[in-house]
Amino acid sequence: MKPERVREGATIFSYGLLVMTITHTVTHVFQRMPSALFPTLMRPDEFNLTLQQVGIIAAIPPLCSALLSIPMGMFSDKYGSRRMVFISMAVSALGSLIASQAPNPIVFILAISLLSVNTTIYHPAAYSFTTKLVGSKDRPRALGIHGAGGTLGMSIGPISLSFLRGLLAFQWRQVYLFWLIPPLLGTLAVLRIKAEPGDDYQEEQAQEDSVKNVGPSKLLTMSLLMFLVFVGIRTSGRTMIGSFLPIYMVNVKGLSDSLSNLIFGSNTLMGLVAAPLGGAIASRYDEKRLLLAVLSLSYISLALAFITPNTTIFAAFYLLSGFFNFLGMAATSSIVARLSPTGQRGLGYALFFLPGSIMGAVAPVVAAYIGGTFGLASIFYASVTVYLIGVVVLLFGVKIRDS
């Protein structure tokens, strides 16, 4: 039996959006922790990993996510968002528990793969839920608030490694055990959501009915396919940087593990302000143009970070690149909603995250080869080039129109 549905739309400040924002934080706490830990795990007294092994370990979780992405989107449309978010929190807790007891790389890979699959279960359901809470004009604002929760989680993970290990003398396994509690609380918060939001809140019921029940051919338009190509290219660049930047900061820049984790986490902390601000801007201006502008500024800042020899200036430009990147977060997810029919919104968001999972599995291996052959710095020059290719695809390949 399908869950009871209600129609909202009066305000973006609702319990449902609050829960989705908080659970988004919990989901993403674990996303960047493995990358932040790689310098530690490469040491002889830990797992003694090589650069190539790091690339393989970084590739396995997104590969698992890619295999499950479309089924999770279909399950979200069929069984409802609340149920899938609840399952996501449970899987997150299980992955955190296993990571806290990992005695070797194999068990660690199993744990971080579960934590990656957790996001695959979560995203189609939570994004679909959020887009249906409000009208299309307020959708970017709601997505901006929801996105801020995710960026907070991505920043908290590495920062918690820095503080808990540095100030409280936690071992890295104890940090994972510490983060076991929030997913358990998240399951309780989801249970308190009494009903699913209805289909898109539209001013014209006839317009809503025309896009409610459509087949796969209506979902897989050329613009959506080109947008997915853009997402895959963009994720390739982001994964190349994210997987190896902590190693670069420790081995090349000479920073301590704690300081590198602090800088690494603070980049995504920029999204706490930038994501909702970007949502407010996207609700007033063209989403595609906004996305092109902020991504261009982000990539310019990133390039400047890697060509400067000064560590302080490097950190400043790296944080600035994060701010501009997350300024376009709401516009990106709002474009997916525009390109996806209401009745297939969960599947649309599953497809949105699928290219990222696929390229997230390929990019670390490619980056490890580039870094091993040409040096660590070459990874980041290559990633900026990949980013710029993605901007070209977005500019010329994606056509956005009102849903």
Coordinates of C-alpha atoms in Angstrom, one line a residue:
M1 CA 0.0 0.0 0.0
K2 CA 1.4 3.4 -1.0
P3 CA 2.0 5.9 1.8
E4 CA -0.6 8.7 2.4
R5 CA 0.2 11.8 0.3
V6 CA -0.4 15.4 1.1
R7 CA 0.0 18.5 -0.9
E8 CA 2.2 21.2 0.5
G9 CA 3.5 24.4 -1.2
A10 CA 2.7 27.2 1.1
T11 CA 6.1 27.5 2.7
I12 CA 9.6 26.1 2.4
F13 CA 9.9 26.0 6.2
S14 CA 8.4 22.6 7.0
Y15 CA 9.2 19.6 9.1
G16 CA 9.7 17.5 6.0
L17 CA 12.4 19.9 4.6
L18 CA 14.1 20.1 8.0
V19 CA 14.4 16.3 8.2
M20 CA 15.6 16.0 4.6
T21 CA 18.2 18.7 5.3
I22 CA 19.4 17.0 8.5
T23 CA 19.5 13.6 7.0
H24 CA 21.4 15.0 4.0
T25 CA 24.1 16.2 6.5
V26 CA 24.3 12.8 8.1
T27 CA 24.5 11.0 4.7
H28 CA 27.4 13.1 3.5
V29 CA 29.5 13.1 6.7
F30 CA 31.2 9.9 5.5
Q31 CA 31.7 10.9 1.8
R32 CA 35.1 12.6 2.1
M33 CA 36.4 10.8 5.2
P34 CA 38.2 8.1 3.2
S35 CA 40.1 10.7 1.1
A36 CA 41.0 12.6 4.2
L37 CA 42.3 9.3 5.7
F38 CA 44.4 8.2 2.8
P39 CA 47.6 9.8 4.0
T40 CA 47.2 7.9 7.3
L41 CA 46.3 4.6 5.6
M42 CA 49.4 4.8 3.4
R43 CA 51.7 4.6 6.4
P44 CA 53.4 1.3 7.2
D45 CA 51.8 1.1 10.7
E46 CA 48.4 1.2 9.1
F47 CA 47.5 -0.4 5.7
N48 CA 50.7 0.6 3.9
L49 CA 48.8 1.5 0.7
T50 CA 50.5 2.6 -2.5
L51 CA 49.2 5.4 -4.7
Q52 CA 47.7 2.9 -7.2
Q53 CA 46.0 1.0 -4.3
V54 CA 44.5 4.3 -3.1
G55 CA 43.1 4.8 -6.6
I56 CA 41.5 1.4 -6.7
I57 CA 40.0 1.8 -3.2
A58 CA 38.6 5.2 -4.1
A59 CA 37.0 3.7 -7.3
I60 CA 35.2 0.7 -5.7
P61 CA 32.5 2.6 -3.7
P62 CA 31.2 4.7 -6.6
L63 CA 31.2 1.5 -8.8
C64 CA 28.9 -0.1 -6.2
S65 CA 26.7 3.0 -6.3
A66 CA 26.6 3.0 -10.1
L67 CA 25.2 -0.6 -10.1
L68 CA 22.4 0.3 -7.8
S69 CA 21.6 3.9 -8.9
I70 CA 18.7 3.2 -11.3
P71 CA 17.0 0.5 -9.1
M72 CA 17.1 2.9 -6.2
G73 CA 15.4 5.6 -8.2
M74 CA 12.7 3.3 -9.3
F75 CA 12.2 2.0 -5.8
S76 CA 11.8 5.6 -4.6
D77 CA 9.1 6.3 -7.2
K78 CA 7.3 3.0 -6.3
Y79 CA 7.6 2.7 -2.5
G80 CA 7.9 6.4 -1.5
S81 CA 10.7 8.7 -0.3
R82 CA 10.2 8.2 3.4
R83 CA 10.8 4.5 3.3
M84 CA 13.9 4.8 1.2
V85 CA 15.4 7.6 3.4
F86 CA 14.8 5.4 6.4
I87 CA 16.7 2.5 4.7
S88 CA 19.5 4.9 3.8
M89 CA 20.0 5.9 7.4
A90 CA 20.0 2.2 8.5
V91 CA 22.7 1.4 5.9
S92 CA 24.7 4.4 6.9
A93 CA 24.7 3.2 10.5
L94 CA 25.8 -0.3 9.5
G95 CA 28.6 1.0 7.3
S96 CA 29.9 3.3 10.1
L97 CA 29.9 0.3 12.5
I98 CA 31.9 -1.9 10.2
A99 CA 34.4 0.9 9.5
S100 CA 35.0 1.4 13.2
Q101 CA 36.1 -2.3 13.4
A102 CA 38.0 -2.6 10.1
P103 CA 41.2 -4.6 10.7
N104 CA 42.4 -4.6 7.1
P105 CA 41.8 -2.9 3.7
I106 CA 39.2 -5.4 2.6
V107 CA 36.8 -4.7 5.5
F108 CA 37.4 -1.0 5.1
I109 CA 36.4 -1.2 1.5
L110 CA 33.3 -3.0 2.4
A111 CA 32.4 -0.3 5.0
I112 CA 33.0 2.7 2.7
S113 CA 31.1 0.9 -0.1
L114 CA 28.1 0.6 2.2
L115 CA 28.4 4.3 3.1
S116 CA 28.5 5.1 -0.6
V117 CA 25.5 2.9 -1.4
N118 CA 23.8 4.8 1.4
T119 CA 23.9 8.0 -0.6
T120 CA 22.6 6.1 -3.7
I121 CA 19.6 5.0 -1.7
Y122 CA 19.1 8.5 -0.2
H123 CA 19.5 10.9 -3.1
P124 CA 16.7 10.0 -5.5
A125 CA 14.2 9.8 -2.6
A126 CA 15.3 12.9 -0.7
Y127 CA 15.6 15.1 -3.8
S128 CA 12.3 13.9 -5.2
F129 CA 10.6 14.6 -1.8
T130 CA 12.1 18.1 -1.6
T131 CA 11.1 19.2 -5.1
K132 CA 7.5 18.2 -4.4
L133 CA 7.2 20.2 -1.2
V134 CA 6.9 23.6 -2.9
G135 CA 6.0 25.3 -6.1
S136 CA 8.4 25.6 -9.0
K137 CA 9.4 29.2 -8.2
D138 CA 10.4 28.2 -4.7
R139 CA 12.0 24.9 -5.7
P140 CA 15.6 26.3 -6.1
R141 CA 15.3 27.9 -2.6
A142 CA 14.2 24.6 -1.1
L143 CA 16.9 22.7 -2.9
G144 CA 19.5 25.3 -1.8
I145 CA 18.5 24.7 1.9
H146 CA 18.6 20.9 1.3
G147 CA 21.9 21.2 -0.5
A148 CA 23.4 23.2 2.4
G149 CA 22.8 20.2 4.7
G150 CA 24.8 18.0 2.3
T151 CA 27.7 20.4 2.1
L152 CA 27.7 20.7 5.9
G153 CA 28.1 17.0 6.1
M154 CA 30.9 16.8 3.6
S155 CA 32.8 19.4 5.5
I156 CA 32.1 18.0 9.0
G157 CA 33.5 14.6 8.1
P158 CA 37.1 15.7 7.4
I159 CA 37.0 18.4 10.0
S160 CA 35.8 15.9 12.7
L161 CA 38.9 13.8 11.8
S162 CA 41.1 16.8 12.4
F163 CA 39.5 17.8 15.7
L164 CA 38.7 14.4 17.2
R165 CA 42.1 13.0 16.4
G166 CA 44.0 16.1 17.1
L167 CA 42.3 17.4 20.3
L168 CA 40.8 14.2 21.8
A169 CA 43.4 11.7 20.6
F170 CA 40.8 9.5 18.9
Q171 CA 42.0 6.8 16.5
W172 CA 40.4 7.0 13.1
R173 CA 38.3 4.0 13.8
Q174 CA 36.9 5.7 16.9
V175 CA 35.8 8.6 14.7
Y176 CA 33.7 6.3 12.7
L177 CA 32.2 4.8 15.9
F178 CA 31.4 8.4 17.0
W179 CA 29.4 9.0 13.8
L180 CA 27.3 5.8 14.3
I181 CA 24.8 7.7 16.5
P182 CA 23.5 10.4 14.0
P183 CA 22.2 7.9 11.5
L184 CA 20.3 6.1 14.2
L185 CA 18.7 9.4 15.3
G186 CA 18.0 10.1 11.6
T187 CA 15.8 7.0 11.4
L188 CA 13.7 8.3 14.2
A189 CA 13.3 11.7 12.6
V190 CA 12.1 10.1 9.3
L191 CA 9.5 8.0 11.2
R192 CA 7.9 11.3 12.4
I193 CA 7.1 12.4 8.8
K194 CA 3.4 11.6 8.6
A195 CA 2.9 11.7 4.9
E196 CA 4.5 12.0 1.5
P197 CA 4.2 15.3 -0.4
G198 CA 1.9 15.0 -3.4
D199 CA 2.9 15.6 -7.0
D200 CA 4.4 18.9 -8.1
Y201 CA 2.5 21.9 -6.6
Q202 CA 1.5 23.7 -9.8
E203 CA -0.7 26.7 -10.3
E204 CA -2.4 25.0 -13.3
Q205 CA -3.8 21.5 -12.6
A206 CA -4.0 20.8 -16.3
Q207 CA -0.3 21.5 -16.8
E208 CA 0.5 19.1 -13.9
D209 CA -1.6 16.3 -15.3
S210 CA 0.1 16.6 -18.7
V211 CA 3.5 15.7 -17.3
K212 CA 2.4 13.3 -14.4
N213 CA 2.3 10.0 -16.2
V214 CA 4.7 9.7 -19.1
G215 CA 6.9 6.9 -20.4
P216 CA 10.7 6.6 -20.4
S217 CA 11.0 8.4 -23.8
K218 CA 9.6 11.6 -22.2
L219 CA 12.3 11.4 -19.5
L220 CA 15.3 10.6 -21.7
T221 CA 15.3 13.8 -23.8
M222 CA 18.4 15.0 -25.6
S223 CA 18.8 17.8 -23.1
L224 CA 18.7 15.4 -20.1
L225 CA 21.2 13.1 -21.8
M226 CA 23.6 16.0 -22.5
F227 CA 23.2 17.2 -19.0
L228 CA 24.1 13.8 -17.7
V229 CA 27.2 13.9 -19.9
F230 CA 28.1 17.3 -18.3
V231 CA 27.5 15.8 -14.8
G232 CA 29.8 12.8 -15.6
I233 CA 32.6 15.1 -16.8
R234 CA 32.3 17.4 -13.9
T235 CA 32.4 14.5 -11.4
S236 CA 35.5 13.1 -13.1
G237 CA 37.3 16.4 -12.3
R238 CA 35.9 16.6 -8.8
T239 CA 36.9 13.0 -8.0
M240 CA 40.4 13.4 -9.4
I241 CA 40.9 16.3 -7.0
G242 CA 39.0 14.9 -4.0
S243 CA 40.7 11.5 -3.9
F244 CA 44.3 12.9 -3.9
L245 CA 44.2 16.4 -2.6
P246 CA 44.9 15.4 1.1
I247 CA 47.9 13.4 -0.1
Y248 CA 49.1 16.3 -2.1
M249 CA 48.8 18.7 0.8
V250 CA 50.7 16.3 3.1
N251 CA 53.4 15.1 0.7
V252 CA 53.9 18.1 -1.5
K253 CA 52.8 21.1 0.6
G254 CA 54.2 19.6 3.8
L255 CA 51.1 20.2 5.9
S256 CA 50.1 18.0 8.8
D257 CA 47.3 15.5 8.6
S258 CA 45.1 17.6 10.9
L259 CA 45.7 20.8 8.9
S260 CA 45.1 19.2 5.5
N261 CA 41.8 17.7 6.8
L262 CA 40.8 21.1 8.1
I263 CA 41.4 22.8 4.8
F264 CA 39.9 19.9 2.9
G265 CA 36.7 20.0 5.0
S266 CA 36.5 23.8 5.0
N267 CA 36.2 23.8 1.2
T268 CA 32.8 22.2 1.4
L269 CA 31.9 24.2 4.5
M270 CA 31.6 27.1 2.1
G271 CA 28.4 25.5 0.9
L272 CA 26.7 26.1 4.1
V273 CA 26.3 29.7 3.0
A274 CA 26.7 29.4 -0.8
A275 CA 24.1 26.6 -1.4
P276 CA 21.1 28.5 0.1
L277 CA 22.3 31.8 -1.4
G278 CA 22.6 30.1 -4.8
G279 CA 19.1 28.8 -4.3
A280 CA 17.7 32.3 -3.7
I281 CA 19.5 33.6 -6.7
A282 CA 18.4 30.7 -8.9
S283 CA 14.8 31.3 -8.0
R284 CA 15.1 34.8 -9.6
Y285 CA 17.4 34.2 -12.5
D286 CA 18.0 31.7 -15.3
E287 CA 19.5 28.6 -13.7
K288 CA 21.7 27.6 -16.6
R289 CA 23.3 31.0 -17.0
L290 CA 23.9 31.2 -13.2
L291 CA 25.5 27.7 -13.3
L292 CA 27.8 28.6 -16.2
A293 CA 28.9 31.8 -14.4
V294 CA 29.6 30.4 -11.0
L295 CA 31.3 27.2 -12.3
S296 CA 33.6 29.4 -14.5
L297 CA 34.6 31.4 -11.4
S298 CA 35.1 28.2 -9.4
Y299 CA 37.5 26.7 -11.9
I300 CA 39.5 29.9 -12.4
S301 CA 39.9 30.0 -8.6
L302 CA 41.0 26.4 -8.5
A303 CA 43.5 26.9 -11.3
L304 CA 45.0 29.9 -9.4
A305 CA 45.2 27.7 -6.2
F306 CA 47.4 25.2 -7.9
I307 CA 49.8 27.6 -9.7
T308 CA 50.6 29.6 -6.5
P309 CA 53.6 28.3 -4.4
N310 CA 52.3 30.0 -1.3
T311 CA 50.3 27.7 1.0
T312 CA 48.1 30.4 2.5
I313 CA 47.1 31.7 -0.9
F314 CA 46.6 28.1 -2.1
A315 CA 44.1 27.6 0.7
A316 CA 42.3 30.9 0.1
F317 CA 41.8 30.2 -3.6
Y318 CA 40.8 26.6 -2.9
L319 CA 38.2 27.8 -0.4
L320 CA 37.0 30.4 -2.9
S321 CA 36.6 27.7 -5.6
G322 CA 34.4 25.8 -3.2
F323 CA 32.2 28.8 -2.5
F324 CA 31.5 29.4 -6.2
N325 CA 31.0 25.7 -6.9
F326 CA 28.3 25.3 -4.2
L327 CA 26.7 28.6 -5.3
G328 CA 25.5 26.6 -8.3
M329 CA 24.4 23.6 -6.4
A330 CA 20.7 24.5 -6.2
A331 CA 20.6 25.5 -9.9
T332 CA 22.1 22.1 -10.9
S333 CA 19.5 20.1 -8.9
S334 CA 16.7 22.4 -10.0
I335 CA 17.6 21.8 -13.7
V336 CA 17.2 18.0 -13.1
A337 CA 13.6 18.7 -11.8
R338 CA 12.9 20.8 -14.8
L339 CA 14.0 18.0 -17.1
S340 CA 12.2 15.2 -15.2
P341 CA 8.5 14.5 -15.4
T342 CA 6.8 14.6 -12.0
G343 CA 5.9 10.9 -11.9
Q344 CA 9.5 9.9 -12.6
R345 CA 11.3 12.4 -10.4
G346 CA 13.0 9.7 -8.4
L347 CA 14.3 8.0 -11.5
G348 CA 15.4 11.4 -12.9
Y349 CA 17.5 12.0 -9.9
A350 CA 18.9 8.5 -9.9
L351 CA 20.0 9.1 -13.5
F352 CA 21.5 12.5 -12.4
F353 CA 23.7 10.7 -9.9
L354 CA 24.5 7.7 -12.1
P355 CA 27.2 9.4 -14.3
G356 CA 28.9 10.7 -11.2
S357 CA 29.1 7.1 -9.8
I358 CA 30.4 5.7 -13.0
M359 CA 33.1 8.4 -13.5
G360 CA 33.8 8.3 -9.8
A361 CA 34.9 4.7 -10.3
V362 CA 37.0 5.5 -13.3
A363 CA 38.6 8.9 -12.4
P364 CA 40.6 7.8 -9.3
V365 CA 42.3 5.0 -11.3
V366 CA 43.1 7.4 -14.1
A367 CA 44.3 10.0 -11.7
A368 CA 46.5 7.5 -9.8
Y369 CA 48.2 6.6 -13.1
I370 CA 48.7 10.3 -14.0
G371 CA 50.1 11.1 -10.6
G372 CA 52.4 8.1 -10.6
T373 CA 53.7 9.0 -14.0
F374 CA 53.9 12.7 -14.0
G375 CA 53.7 13.7 -10.3
L376 CA 50.9 14.5 -8.0
A377 CA 50.5 18.1 -9.2
S378 CA 49.7 16.9 -12.7
I379 CA 46.5 15.4 -11.4
F380 CA 45.1 18.8 -10.6
Y381 CA 46.0 20.4 -13.9
A382 CA 44.3 17.6 -15.7
S383 CA 41.2 18.0 -13.5
V384 CA 40.9 21.7 -14.3
T385 CA 41.0 20.8 -18.0
V386 CA 38.3 18.2 -17.6
Y387 CA 36.2 20.8 -15.7
L388 CA 36.4 23.2 -18.6
I389 CA 35.3 20.5 -21.1
G390 CA 32.2 20.0 -18.9
V391 CA 31.4 23.8 -19.1
V392 CA 31.5 23.6 -22.9
V393 CA 29.1 20.6 -22.9
L394 CA 26.7 22.5 -20.6
L395 CA 26.9 25.7 -22.7
F396 CA 26.2 24.1 -26.1
G397 CA 24.5 20.8 -25.3
V398 CA 21.8 21.5 -22.7
K399 CA 18.6 23.3 -23.5
I400 CA 16.4 24.3 -20.5
R401 CA 12.8 25.1 -20.7
D402 CA 10.0 25.4 -18.2
S403 CA 8.5 22.1 -17.1

